[in-house]
Amino acid sequence: MATIRLTPDHVIVEITGWRQILSLSRGFTIPLTHVRGATIDPGAAGEPKGLRAPGTHVPGVIALGTFYRHGERVFWDVRDRSRVVVIQLTGERYDRLVIEVPDPRATVELIESATSPG
């Protein structure tokens, strides 16, 4: 499960515990200007993941790490489908982050309030 924090200019995604080991990632610091949006999307967990490199994937159980599919690089950290948030990025190493968070609604509201104009 990932935790999300905001600074005035960045979204910080932290991968914690054993998930760091299986995903080979500690997380990301992403400029707010590179975040296109965030949505609650439990259906995303059922998407084909594509080519894993590197990471861990047990179909229907867990997806952790970097996956490539249709020219898109996606980072996955999902075990519980009901808690999935998809963060769309531009100008970053990843095109999307598909991550499990403790409170998807609060996470999306936090990101959307920080990235929406005005």
Coordinates of N, CA and C in Angstrom, one line a residue:
M1 N 0.8 -1.2 0.0 CA 0.0 0.0 0.0 C 0.9 1.2 0.0
A2 N 0.5 2.2 -0.8 CA 1.3 3.4 -0.9 C 0.7 4.5 0.0
T3 N 1.5 5.4 0.4 CA 1.0 6.6 1.1 C 1.3 7.8 0.2
I4 N 0.4 8.8 0.2 CA 0.5 10.0 -0.6 C 0.6 11.2 0.3
R5 N 1.6 12.0 0.0 CA 1.7 13.3 0.7 C 1.9 14.4 -0.4
L6 N 1.5 15.6 0.0 CA 1.7 16.7 -0.9 C 2.6 17.8 -0.2
T7 N 3.4 18.4 -1.0 CA 4.1 19.6 -0.6 C 3.6 20.7 -1.5
P8 N 4.0 21.9 -1.3 CA 3.4 23.0 -2.2 C 3.6 22.7 -3.7
D9 N 4.7 22.0 -4.1 CA 5.0 21.8 -5.5 C 5.1 20.3 -6.0
H10 N 4.9 19.4 -5.0 CA 5.1 18.0 -5.4 C 4.1 17.0 -4.8
V11 N 3.9 15.9 -5.5 CA 3.2 14.8 -4.9 C 4.2 13.8 -4.6
I12 N 4.2 13.3 -3.3 CA 5.2 12.3 -2.9 C 4.4 11.0 -2.6
V13 N 4.8 10.0 -3.4 CA 4.3 8.6 -3.3 C 5.3 7.8 -2.6
E14 N 4.9 7.2 -1.4 CA 5.9 6.4 -0.7 C 5.4 4.9 -0.7
I15 N 6.3 4.1 -1.1 CA 6.0 2.6 -1.1 C 6.7 2.1 0.2
T16 N 5.9 1.4 1.0 CA 6.4 1.0 2.3 C 6.6 -0.5 2.5
G17 N 7.4 -0.8 3.5 CA 7.5 -2.2 4.0 C 8.0 -3.1 2.9
W18 N 7.5 -4.3 2.9 CA 7.9 -5.4 2.0 C 7.6 -5.1 0.6
R19 N 6.7 -4.2 0.4 CA 6.4 -3.8 -1.0 C 7.5 -3.1 -1.7
Q20 N 8.4 -2.4 -0.9 CA 9.6 -1.8 -1.5 C 10.4 -2.9 -2.1
I21 N 10.6 -4.0 -1.4 CA 11.4 -5.1 -1.9 C 10.9 -5.7 -3.2
L22 N 9.6 -6.0 -3.1 CA 9.0 -6.7 -4.3 C 8.8 -5.8 -5.5
S23 N 8.6 -4.5 -5.3 CA 8.5 -3.6 -6.4 C 9.8 -3.0 -6.9
L24 N 10.8 -3.2 -6.0 CA 12.1 -2.5 -6.2 C 12.0 -1.0 -6.4
S25 N 11.1 -0.4 -5.6 CA 10.9 1.0 -5.6 C 10.6 1.5 -4.2
R26 N 11.1 2.7 -3.8 CA 10.8 3.3 -2.6 C 9.6 4.3 -2.8
G27 N 9.4 4.7 -4.0 CA 8.4 5.7 -4.3 C 8.8 6.7 -5.3
F28 N 8.1 7.8 -5.3 CA 8.3 8.9 -6.3 C 8.0 10.2 -5.8
T29 N 8.8 11.2 -6.2 CA 8.5 12.6 -6.0 C 8.2 13.2 -7.3
I30 N 6.9 13.7 -7.5 CA 6.5 14.1 -8.8 C 6.0 15.6 -8.7
P31 N 6.5 16.4 -9.6 CA 6.1 17.8 -9.6 C 4.6 17.9 -9.9
L32 N 3.8 18.7 -9.2 CA 2.4 18.8 -9.4 C 2.1 19.2 -10.9
T33 N 3.0 19.9 -11.6 CA 2.7 20.2 -13.0 C 2.8 19.0 -13.9
H34 N 3.3 17.9 -13.4 CA 3.4 16.7 -14.2 C 2.2 15.7 -13.9
V35 N 1.3 16.1 -13.0 CA 0.2 15.3 -12.6 C -1.0 15.7 -13.5
R36 N -1.5 14.8 -14.3 CA -2.7 15.2 -15.1 C -4.0 14.9 -14.4
G37 N -4.0 14.1 -13.4 CA -5.2 13.8 -12.7 C -5.2 12.5 -11.9
A38 N -6.2 12.3 -11.1 CA -6.2 11.1 -10.3 C -7.7 10.6 -10.3
T39 N -7.9 9.3 -10.3 CA -9.2 8.7 -10.3 C -9.3 7.5 -9.4
I40 N -10.4 7.2 -8.8 CA -10.6 6.0 -8.2 C -11.0 5.0 -9.3
D41 N -10.3 3.9 -9.3 CA -10.6 2.9 -10.4 C -10.3 1.5 -10.0
P42 N -11.2 0.9 -9.3 CA -11.0 -0.5 -8.9 C -11.0 -1.4 -10.1
G43 N -11.6 -1.1 -11.2 CA -11.5 -1.9 -12.4 C -10.1 -2.0 -13.0
A44 N -9.3 -1.0 -12.8 CA -7.9 -1.0 -13.3 C -7.2 -2.2 -12.9
A45 N -7.5 -2.7 -11.7 CA -6.7 -3.8 -11.1 C -6.9 -5.0 -12.0
G46 N -8.0 -5.1 -12.7 CA -8.2 -6.3 -13.6 C -7.6 -6.2 -15.0
E47 N -7.0 -5.0 -15.3 CA -6.4 -4.8 -16.6 C -5.2 -5.8 -16.8
P48 N -5.0 -6.2 -18.0 CA -3.7 -6.9 -18.3 C -2.6 -6.0 -17.9
K49 N -1.5 -6.6 -17.3 CA -0.4 -5.8 -16.9 C 0.6 -5.6 -17.9
G50 N 0.8 -6.5 -18.8 CA 1.9 -6.4 -19.8 C 3.1 -7.1 -19.3
L51 N 4.2 -6.6 -19.9 CA 5.6 -7.1 -19.6 C 6.1 -6.5 -18.3
R52 N 6.4 -7.4 -17.3 CA 6.9 -7.0 -16.0 C 8.4 -6.8 -16.1
A53 N 8.9 -5.6 -15.6 CA 10.4 -5.5 -15.6 C 10.8 -4.2 -14.9
P54 N 11.2 -4.3 -13.7 CA 11.2 -5.4 -12.7 C 10.0 -5.3 -11.8
G55 N 9.7 -6.3 -11.1 CA 8.6 -6.3 -10.1 C 8.1 -7.7 -9.8
T56 N 6.9 -7.8 -9.3 CA 6.3 -9.0 -8.8 C 4.9 -9.1 -9.3
H57 N 4.5 -10.2 -9.9 CA 3.1 -10.3 -10.3 C 2.6 -11.7 -10.1
V58 N 1.6 -11.8 -9.3 CA 0.8 -13.1 -9.1 C -0.6 -12.8 -9.6
P59 N -1.0 -13.2 -10.7 CA -2.3 -12.8 -11.3 C -3.4 -13.1 -10.3
G60 N -4.2 -12.0 -10.1 CA -5.4 -12.1 -9.3 C -5.1 -11.9 -7.8
V61 N -3.8 -11.8 -7.5 CA -3.3 -11.6 -6.1 C -2.6 -10.3 -5.8
I62 N -1.6 -10.1 -6.6 CA -0.8 -8.9 -6.4 C 0.0 -8.5 -7.6
A63 N 0.1 -7.1 -7.8 CA 1.0 -6.6 -8.8 C 1.8 -5.5 -8.2
L64 N 3.1 -5.6 -8.3 CA 4.0 -4.6 -7.7 C 5.2 -4.4 -8.7
G65 N 5.4 -3.2 -9.1 CA 6.6 -2.9 -9.9 C 6.3 -2.2 -11.2
T66 N 7.2 -2.3 -12.1 CA 7.1 -1.7 -13.4 C 6.6 -2.6 -14.5
F67 N 5.6 -2.2 -15.2 CA 5.0 -3.0 -16.3 C 4.9 -2.2 -17.6
Y68 N 5.2 -2.8 -18.7 CA 5.1 -2.1 -20.0 C 4.0 -2.8 -20.8
R69 N 3.1 -1.9 -21.4 CA 2.0 -2.4 -22.2 C 1.6 -1.3 -23.2
H70 N 1.5 -1.7 -24.5 CA 1.1 -0.8 -25.5 C 1.9 0.5 -25.5
G71 N 3.2 0.4 -25.3 CA 4.1 1.6 -25.3 C 4.0 2.5 -24.1
E72 N 3.3 2.0 -23.1 CA 3.0 2.8 -21.8 C 3.8 2.1 -20.7
R73 N 4.5 2.9 -19.9 CA 5.2 2.4 -18.7 C 4.3 2.7 -17.5
V74 N 3.9 1.7 -16.7 CA 3.0 1.9 -15.6 C 3.6 1.2 -14.3
F75 N 3.5 2.0 -13.2 CA 4.0 1.4 -11.9 C 2.7 0.9 -11.2
W76 N 2.8 -0.3 -10.7 CA 1.7 -1.0 -10.0 C 2.1 -1.2 -8.6
D77 N 1.1 -1.0 -7.7 CA 1.3 -1.4 -6.3 C -0.2 -1.7 -5.8
V78 N -0.6 -2.9 -6.2 CA -2.0 -3.3 -5.9 C -2.1 -4.7 -5.4
R79 N -2.8 -4.8 -4.3 CA -3.2 -6.1 -3.8 C -4.7 -6.1 -3.5
D80 N -5.3 -5.0 -3.0 CA -6.7 -4.9 -2.7 C -7.4 -4.0 -3.8
R81 N -8.1 -4.6 -4.6 CA -8.7 -3.9 -5.8 C -9.6 -2.8 -5.3
S82 N -10.2 -2.9 -4.2 CA -11.2 -1.9 -3.8 C -10.5 -0.5 -3.4
R83 N -9.2 -0.5 -3.3 CA -8.5 0.7 -2.9 C -7.6 1.3 -3.9
V84 N -8.0 1.1 -5.2 CA -7.1 1.5 -6.3 C -7.3 2.9 -6.7
V85 N -6.3 3.6 -6.9 CA -6.3 5.0 -7.4 C -5.3 5.0 -8.6
V86 N -5.7 5.6 -9.7 CA -4.8 5.8 -10.9 C -4.4 7.2 -11.0
I87 N -3.1 7.5 -11.0 CA -2.6 8.8 -11.2 C -2.0 8.9 -12.5
Q88 N -2.6 9.8 -13.4 CA -2.1 10.0 -14.7 C -0.9 11.0 -14.7
L89 N 0.1 10.7 -15.4 CA 1.3 11.6 -15.4 C 1.7 12.0 -16.8
T90 N 2.4 13.1 -16.9 CA 3.0 13.5 -18.1 C 4.5 14.0 -17.9
G91 N 5.4 13.7 -18.8 CA 6.8 14.2 -18.6 C 7.5 13.4 -17.5
E92 N 7.0 12.3 -17.1 CA 7.6 11.5 -16.1 C 8.1 10.1 -16.6
R93 N 8.9 9.5 -15.8 CA 9.3 8.1 -16.2 C 8.1 7.2 -16.4
Y94 N 7.1 7.3 -15.6 CA 5.9 6.5 -15.7 C 4.7 7.3 -16.4
D95 N 3.9 6.6 -17.2 CA 2.7 7.3 -17.7 C 1.6 7.3 -16.7
R96 N 1.5 6.2 -15.9 CA 0.5 6.1 -14.9 C 1.1 5.4 -13.6
L97 N 0.5 5.7 -12.5 CA 0.8 5.0 -11.3 C -0.6 4.4 -10.9
V98 N -0.6 3.1 -10.8 CA -1.8 2.4 -10.3 C -1.5 1.8 -9.0
I99 N -2.1 2.5 -7.9 CA -1.6 2.2 -6.6 C -2.8 2.0 -5.6
E100 N -2.5 1.2 -4.6 CA -3.5 1.0 -3.6 C -3.2 2.0 -2.4
V101 N -4.2 2.6 -2.0 CA -4.0 3.6 -0.9 C -5.1 3.3 0.2
P102 N -4.8 3.8 1.4 CA -5.8 3.5 2.5 C -7.2 4.1 2.3
D103 N -7.2 5.3 1.7 CA -8.5 6.0 1.5 C -8.6 6.6 0.1
P104 N -9.0 5.8 -0.9 CA -9.0 6.3 -2.3 C -9.7 7.7 -2.5
R105 N -10.9 7.8 -1.9 CA -11.6 9.1 -2.1 C -10.8 10.3 -1.6
A106 N -10.3 10.2 -0.4 CA -9.5 11.3 0.2 C -8.3 11.6 -0.6
T107 N -7.6 10.5 -1.2 CA -6.4 10.6 -2.0 C -6.7 11.4 -3.3
V108 N -7.8 11.0 -3.9 CA -8.2 11.7 -5.2 C -8.5 13.1 -4.9
E109 N -9.3 13.4 -3.9 CA -9.7 14.8 -3.6 C -8.4 15.6 -3.3
L110 N -7.5 15.0 -2.6 CA -6.2 15.7 -2.2 C -5.5 16.1 -3.5
I111 N -5.3 15.1 -4.4 CA -4.5 15.4 -5.6 C -5.3 16.3 -6.5
E112 N -6.6 16.1 -6.7 CA -7.3 17.0 -7.6 C -7.4 18.4 -7.1
S113 N -7.5 18.6 -5.8 CA -7.5 20.0 -5.2 C -6.2 20.7 -5.4
A114 N -5.1 19.9 -5.4 CA -3.7 20.5 -5.6 C -3.4 20.8 -7.0
T115 N -4.0 20.0 -7.9 CA -3.7 20.2 -9.4 C -4.7 21.0 -10.2
S116 N -5.9 21.2 -9.6 CA -6.9 22.0 -10.4 C -6.6 23.5 -10.3
P117 N -6.8 24.2 -11.4 CA -6.5 25.6 -11.4 C -7.5 26.4 -10.5
G118 N -7.0 27.4 -10.0 CA -7.8 28.4 -9.3 C -8.0 28.0 -7.9

